Short mmCIF file of C-alpha atoms in Angstrom, two decimals:
data_model
loop_
_atom_site.label_atom_id
_atom_site.label_comp_id
_atom_site.label_asym_id
_atom_site.label_seq_id
_atom_site.Cartn_x
_atom_site.Cartn_y
_atom_site.Cartn_z
CA MET R 1327 -3.90 -10.07 -31.17
CA GLY R 1328 -5.31 -11.15 -27.80
CA LEU R 1329 -7.75 -9.40 -25.49
CA LEU R 1330 -4.93 -8.23 -23.21
CA ASP R 1331 -3.11 -6.63 -26.14
CA ASN R 1332 -6.28 -4.80 -27.15
CA LEU R 1333 -6.78 -3.62 -23.57
CA GLU R 1334 -3.26 -2.28 -23.27
CA ARG R 1335 -3.54 -0.50 -26.61
CA GLY R 1336 -6.77 1.06 -25.40
CA LEU R 1337 -5.19 2.25 -22.19
CA GLU R 1338 -2.27 3.67 -24.17
CA ARG R 1339 -4.61 5.66 -26.45
CA VAL R 1340 -6.66 7.02 -23.56
CA VAL R 1341 -3.72 8.69 -21.81
CA ARG R 1342 -0.94 8.90 -24.39
CA SER R 1343 -0.85 12.70 -24.51
CA ALA R 1344 -0.66 12.98 -20.72
CA PHE R 1345 2.61 11.04 -20.64
CA SER R 1346 4.22 12.06 -23.91
CA ALA R 1347 5.87 15.17 -22.47
CA GLY R 1348 7.95 13.11 -20.07
CA GLY R 1349 10.31 11.63 -22.68
CA PRO R 1350 11.38 7.99 -22.79
CA ARG R 1351 11.68 7.71 -18.99
CA ALA R 1352 8.05 8.72 -18.34
CA VAL R 1353 5.86 6.00 -16.87
CA LYS R 1354 3.48 4.54 -19.46
CA PRO R 1355 -0.12 3.51 -18.76
CA VAL R 1356 0.57 -0.10 -19.77
CA GLU R 1357 3.32 -0.21 -17.12
CA ILE R 1358 0.84 0.96 -14.47
CA ALA R 1359 -1.68 -1.69 -15.52
CA SER R 1360 1.03 -4.35 -15.47
CA ALA R 1361 2.21 -3.23 -12.01
CA LEU R 1362 -1.36 -3.47 -10.66
CA ARG R 1363 -1.76 -6.99 -12.02
CA GLN R 1364 1.60 -8.03 -10.56
CA ALA R 1365 0.76 -6.51 -7.16
CA MET R 1366 -2.59 -8.34 -7.18
CA ASP R 1367 -0.89 -11.66 -7.91
CA ASP R 1368 1.85 -11.07 -5.32
CA GLU R 1369 -0.51 -10.02 -2.53
CA SER R 1370 -3.44 -12.42 -3.09
CA LEU R 1371 -4.27 -14.69 -0.16
CA ALA R 1372 -5.45 -18.30 -0.54
CA LEU R 1373 -7.98 -18.71 2.28
CA SER R 1374 -9.02 -22.22 1.26
CA GLU R 1375 -8.87 -24.51 -1.73
CA GLY R 1376 -10.50 -22.73 -4.65
CA HIS R 1377 -11.00 -19.47 -2.72
CA THR R 1378 -8.36 -16.77 -3.13
CA VAL R 1379 -8.90 -13.17 -2.02
CA ALA R 1380 -7.04 -10.34 -3.76
CA PRO R 1381 -6.54 -6.71 -2.71
CA ASN R 1382 -9.16 -4.26 -3.94
CA SER R 1383 -7.48 -1.00 -2.89
CA TYR R 1384 -4.38 0.25 -4.75
CA VAL R 1385 -2.27 3.38 -4.27
CA VAL R 1386 0.23 3.97 -7.09
CA HIS R 1387 3.26 6.00 -5.96
CA PHE R 1388 4.93 8.07 -8.71
CA SER R 1389 7.85 10.45 -8.83
CA PRO R 1390 6.53 14.04 -8.49
CA ALA R 1391 6.97 14.69 -12.22
CA ASP R 1392 5.24 11.47 -13.29
CA PHE R 1393 2.48 12.11 -10.75
CA GLU R 1394 1.64 15.45 -12.33
CA ARG R 1395 1.33 13.78 -15.73
CA ALA R 1396 -0.89 11.04 -14.31
CA ARG R 1397 -2.93 13.57 -12.35
CA SER R 1398 -3.72 15.55 -15.51
CA TRP R 1399 -5.93 12.61 -16.55
CA GLY R 1400 -6.88 11.80 -12.96
CA SER R 1401 -10.12 9.85 -12.71
CA THR R 1402 -10.17 8.96 -16.41
CA LEU R 1403 -7.01 6.89 -16.12
CA ALA R 1404 -7.80 5.64 -12.60
CA SER R 1405 -11.22 4.42 -13.75
CA GLU R 1406 -9.65 2.50 -16.64
CA LEU R 1407 -7.24 0.94 -14.18
CA CYS R 1408 -10.13 -0.02 -11.87
CA ASP R 1409 -11.67 -1.89 -14.80
CA GLU R 1410 -8.35 -3.65 -15.43
CA VAL R 1411 -8.13 -4.73 -11.78
CA ILE R 1412 -11.61 -6.26 -12.03
CA ARG R 1413 -10.84 -7.97 -15.33
CA HIS R 1414 -7.63 -9.49 -13.97
CA ALA R 1415 -9.38 -10.69 -10.81
CA ASP R 1416 -12.07 -12.35 -12.94
CA SER R 1417 -9.49 -13.99 -15.21
CA GLN R 1418 -7.57 -15.44 -12.25
CA GLY R 1419 -10.62 -16.43 -10.21
CA TYR R 1420 -9.78 -14.02 -7.37
CA ALA R 1421 -12.47 -12.75 -5.01
CA LEU R 1422 -12.45 -9.02 -4.20
CA PRO R 1423 -13.62 -8.04 -0.69
CA GLY R 1424 -15.25 -4.77 -1.74
CA THR R 1425 -15.24 -1.76 -4.03
CA VAL R 1426 -12.14 -1.45 -6.20
CA ARG R 1427 -10.17 1.74 -5.67
CA VAL R 1428 -7.12 3.05 -7.51
CA ALA R 1429 -5.42 6.28 -6.39
CA PHE R 1430 -2.26 8.13 -7.44
CA HIS R 1431 0.22 9.57 -4.95
CA PRO R 1432 3.40 11.66 -5.38
CA ASP R 1433 6.44 10.14 -3.67
CA ALA R 1434 9.86 11.83 -3.59
CA ASP R 1435 11.49 8.43 -2.93
CA VAL R 1436 10.33 7.07 -6.32
CA ARG R 1437 12.61 7.79 -9.29
CA ALA R 1438 11.28 9.23 -12.55
CA GLY R 1439 10.09 6.42 -14.78
CA ASP R 1440 9.52 4.06 -11.83
CA LEU R 1441 6.45 3.42 -9.70
CA ARG R 1442 5.49 1.58 -6.52
CA VAL R 1443 2.12 0.01 -5.77
CA VAL R 1444 0.76 -0.29 -2.22
CA THR R 1445 -2.22 -2.63 -1.86
CA ARG R 1446 -4.84 -3.30 0.77
CA LEU R 1447 -7.76 -5.61 1.43
CA ASP R 1448 -10.63 -3.23 2.25
CA ASP R 1449 -14.04 -4.71 3.07
CA GLY R 1450 -15.57 -1.27 3.63
CA SER R 1451 -15.31 -1.41 7.41
CA LEU R 1452 -12.73 1.39 7.54
CA THR R 1453 -13.83 4.93 8.26
CA ALA R 1454 -13.05 7.69 5.79
CA PRO R 1455 -11.32 10.76 7.28
CA ALA R 1456 -12.43 14.31 6.65
CA PRO R 1457 -11.58 15.48 3.10
CA HIS R 1458 -8.06 16.86 2.73
CA ASP R 1459 -6.06 17.95 -0.27
CA ASP R 1460 -3.17 15.49 -0.42
CA GLY R 1461 -2.93 15.53 -4.20
CA ALA R 1462 -4.15 11.95 -4.57
CA SER R 1463 -6.23 11.22 -7.64
CA PRO R 1464 -8.74 8.43 -6.94
CA ALA R 1465 -11.37 6.37 -8.71
CA THR R 1466 -13.63 3.57 -7.57
CA ALA R 1467 -15.34 0.66 -9.27
CA HIS R 1468 -18.58 -0.72 -7.90
CA GLY R 1469 -18.65 -4.47 -8.35
CA PRO R 1470 -17.42 -6.77 -11.12
CA GLY R 1471 -17.60 -5.36 -14.61
CA ALA R 1472 -18.67 -1.84 -13.67
CA SER R 1473 -16.63 1.19 -12.76
CA ALA R 1474 -17.28 4.81 -12.04
CA ALA R 1475 -14.96 7.69 -11.26
CA THR R 1476 -16.01 9.46 -8.07
CA PRO R 1477 -14.76 12.44 -6.02
CA ASP R 1478 -14.48 10.24 -2.91
CA ARG R 1479 -11.12 10.01 -1.21
CA LEU R 1480 -9.37 6.69 -0.82
CA VAL R 1481 -10.46 5.12 2.48
CA GLU R 1482 -7.75 5.37 5.10
CA ASP R 1483 -7.36 4.36 8.74
CA LEU R 1484 -8.07 7.00 11.34
CA PRO R 1485 -5.48 7.16 14.12
CA ALA R 1486 -6.78 5.52 17.26
CA ALA R 1487 -6.58 7.20 20.65
CA ALA R 1488 -3.41 6.16 22.46
CA PRO R 1489 -4.07 3.70 25.29
CA ARG R 1490 -2.39 3.77 28.68
CA GLU R 1491 1.37 3.39 28.29
CA PRO R 1492 2.63 -0.16 28.99
CA ALA R 1493 5.41 -1.07 31.39
CA GLY R 1494 7.74 -2.31 28.64
CA PRO R 1495 8.34 -1.59 24.94
CA ALA R 1496 5.25 -2.11 22.79
CA LEU R 1497 3.54 -1.20 19.54
CA GLU R 1498 -0.04 0.09 19.51
CA LEU R 1499 -2.30 -0.93 16.61
CA ASP R 1500 -5.94 0.19 16.38
CA GLY R 1501 -6.26 0.43 20.15
CA ARG R 1502 -4.54 -2.93 20.74
CA MET R 1503 -1.20 -3.10 22.49
CA LEU R 1504 1.41 -5.48 21.06
CA PRO R 1505 4.08 -5.96 23.77
CA LEU R 1506 7.62 -6.56 22.53
CA ASP R 1507 8.17 -9.46 24.90
CA GLY R 1508 11.05 -11.08 23.02
CA ASP R 1509 14.48 -9.63 22.26
CA ASP R 1510 14.26 -10.66 18.56
CA LEU R 1511 10.82 -10.40 16.95
CA ILE R 1512 9.61 -10.53 13.35
CA LEU R 1513 6.69 -8.37 12.27
CA GLY R 1514 4.77 -9.29 9.11
CA ARG R 1515 1.47 -10.57 7.73
CA SER R 1516 2.33 -14.31 7.85
CA ALA R 1517 0.97 -16.12 10.88
CA GLU R 1518 3.52 -18.89 10.24
CA ARG R 1519 6.60 -16.68 9.96
CA ALA R 1520 5.91 -13.54 12.03
CA ASP R 1521 5.82 -13.10 15.80
CA LEU R 1522 3.66 -9.97 15.43
CA VAL R 1523 1.04 -10.44 12.70
CA ILE R 1524 -0.32 -7.43 10.80
CA PRO R 1525 -3.44 -8.25 8.70
CA ASP R 1526 -2.57 -5.93 5.81
CA SER R 1527 -1.91 -7.30 2.32
CA SER R 1528 0.59 -4.50 1.62
CA VAL R 1529 2.75 -5.79 4.48
CA SER R 1530 5.31 -8.45 3.51
CA ARG R 1531 5.16 -11.90 5.08
CA GLU R 1532 8.33 -11.00 7.01
CA HIS R 1533 8.43 -7.20 6.89
CA LEU R 1534 10.77 -6.05 9.68
CA ARG R 1535 12.73 -7.23 12.70
CA LEU R 1536 12.71 -5.66 16.16
CA LEU R 1537 15.82 -6.25 18.28
CA THR R 1538 15.59 -5.30 21.97
CA VAL R 1539 18.71 -4.85 24.07
CA GLY R 1540 17.91 -3.48 27.51
CA SER R 1541 15.66 -0.47 26.90
CA THR R 1542 16.85 0.04 23.30
CA VAL R 1543 14.71 -1.23 20.42
CA THR R 1544 16.25 -1.33 16.93
CA LEU R 1545 14.08 -1.74 13.83
CA LEU R 1546 15.55 -3.47 10.74
CA ASP R 1547 13.79 -3.54 7.36
CA LEU R 1548 13.96 -7.12 6.03
CA GLY R 1549 13.90 -6.04 2.39
CA SER R 1550 10.13 -5.57 2.49
CA ARG R 1551 8.32 -4.88 -0.77
CA ASN R 1552 6.78 -1.58 0.36
CA GLY R 1553 9.43 -0.50 2.84
CA VAL R 1554 9.14 0.94 6.35
CA LEU R 1555 8.58 4.56 7.39
CA VAL R 1556 9.36 5.99 10.82
CA ASN R 1557 7.73 9.38 11.38
CA GLY R 1558 7.18 9.61 7.62
CA ARG R 1559 10.82 8.98 6.67
CA ARG R 1560 11.82 5.78 4.88
CA VAL R 1561 14.12 3.47 6.83
CA ASP R 1562 17.35 2.64 5.05
CA GLY R 1563 18.58 -0.49 6.79
CA SER R 1564 17.91 0.09 10.49
CA VAL R 1565 16.86 2.74 12.99
CA THR R 1566 16.66 3.00 16.79
CA LEU R 1567 13.07 3.63 17.88
CA ARG R 1568 12.17 6.38 20.32
CA ASP R 1569 9.09 6.71 22.47
CA GLY R 1570 6.25 8.18 20.41
CA ASP R 1571 7.65 7.18 16.99
CA VAL R 1572 5.06 6.32 14.34
CA VAL R 1573 6.01 3.22 12.34
CA THR R 1574 4.29 2.76 8.97
CA VAL R 1575 4.28 -0.64 7.26
CA GLY R 1576 2.25 -0.84 4.05
CA GLN R 1577 -0.98 0.98 4.85
CA THR R 1578 -0.77 0.31 8.60
CA GLU R 1579 0.46 2.72 11.26
CA LEU R 1580 1.78 1.61 14.63
CA LEU R 1581 2.71 3.81 17.59
CA PHE R 1582 5.86 2.83 19.48
CA PHE R 1583 5.92 3.02 23.27
CA GLY R 1584 9.29 2.82 24.99
CA GLY R 1585 7.76 1.80 28.31
CA THR R 1586 6.67 3.52 31.50
CA GLY R 1587 8.52 6.74 32.08
CA GLY R 1588 9.72 7.03 28.51
CA ARG R 1589 7.32 9.75 27.50
CA ALA R 1590 7.67 13.30 28.71
#
């Protein structure tokens, strides 16, 4: 039996009772660990030959029922998963930009027995918001080979103050205005494929398309891994944007401006 088998058996023992009540469709700890490893591999970025950076911040989205089972173990399970993230990064030769964080989040769009992992590269430069009870169950790991459960919330972006409204359609990101100059633009994290580049590892290389006809801007999800939210609601296919809409891709929020005169 290999080291990975021993690890997964250990994870299973640690939290078996928390998930046993959910029947055969309940998410199992080994599935969470596997999903984290897969997300790390999928979202790692090769910066140069021999130097690959992997996400260090993970939010696991569960169905509400599965979330309650995971939450009953909370930091115990999350801390074990932090250790697994570090072990997998070491085994693959990935560099981690900062403290490893794993948090759980209830998501009504996730079916029982399924899960969705949202990742982020977090070098510690983000500012933590004031504590709020959103039900998330976090843990952090401080450096390779060491982990510790803490009461700290997962670091999140604070909304930036809205700048002066532009003359034409645009998206605002962290105080920067991204004008929608073309009538067919791709938004994603790939500098080679996207017209509007979002430096967020939880954003797909080609995440969404923005089609502009006259003053109307239509957003189309390009089958992105983590989906698109507009005002907190998941986009199914396409949606017409309105002035003031908040577009969420991965862990990044963008404010849509329809142009001068669009806002009341």
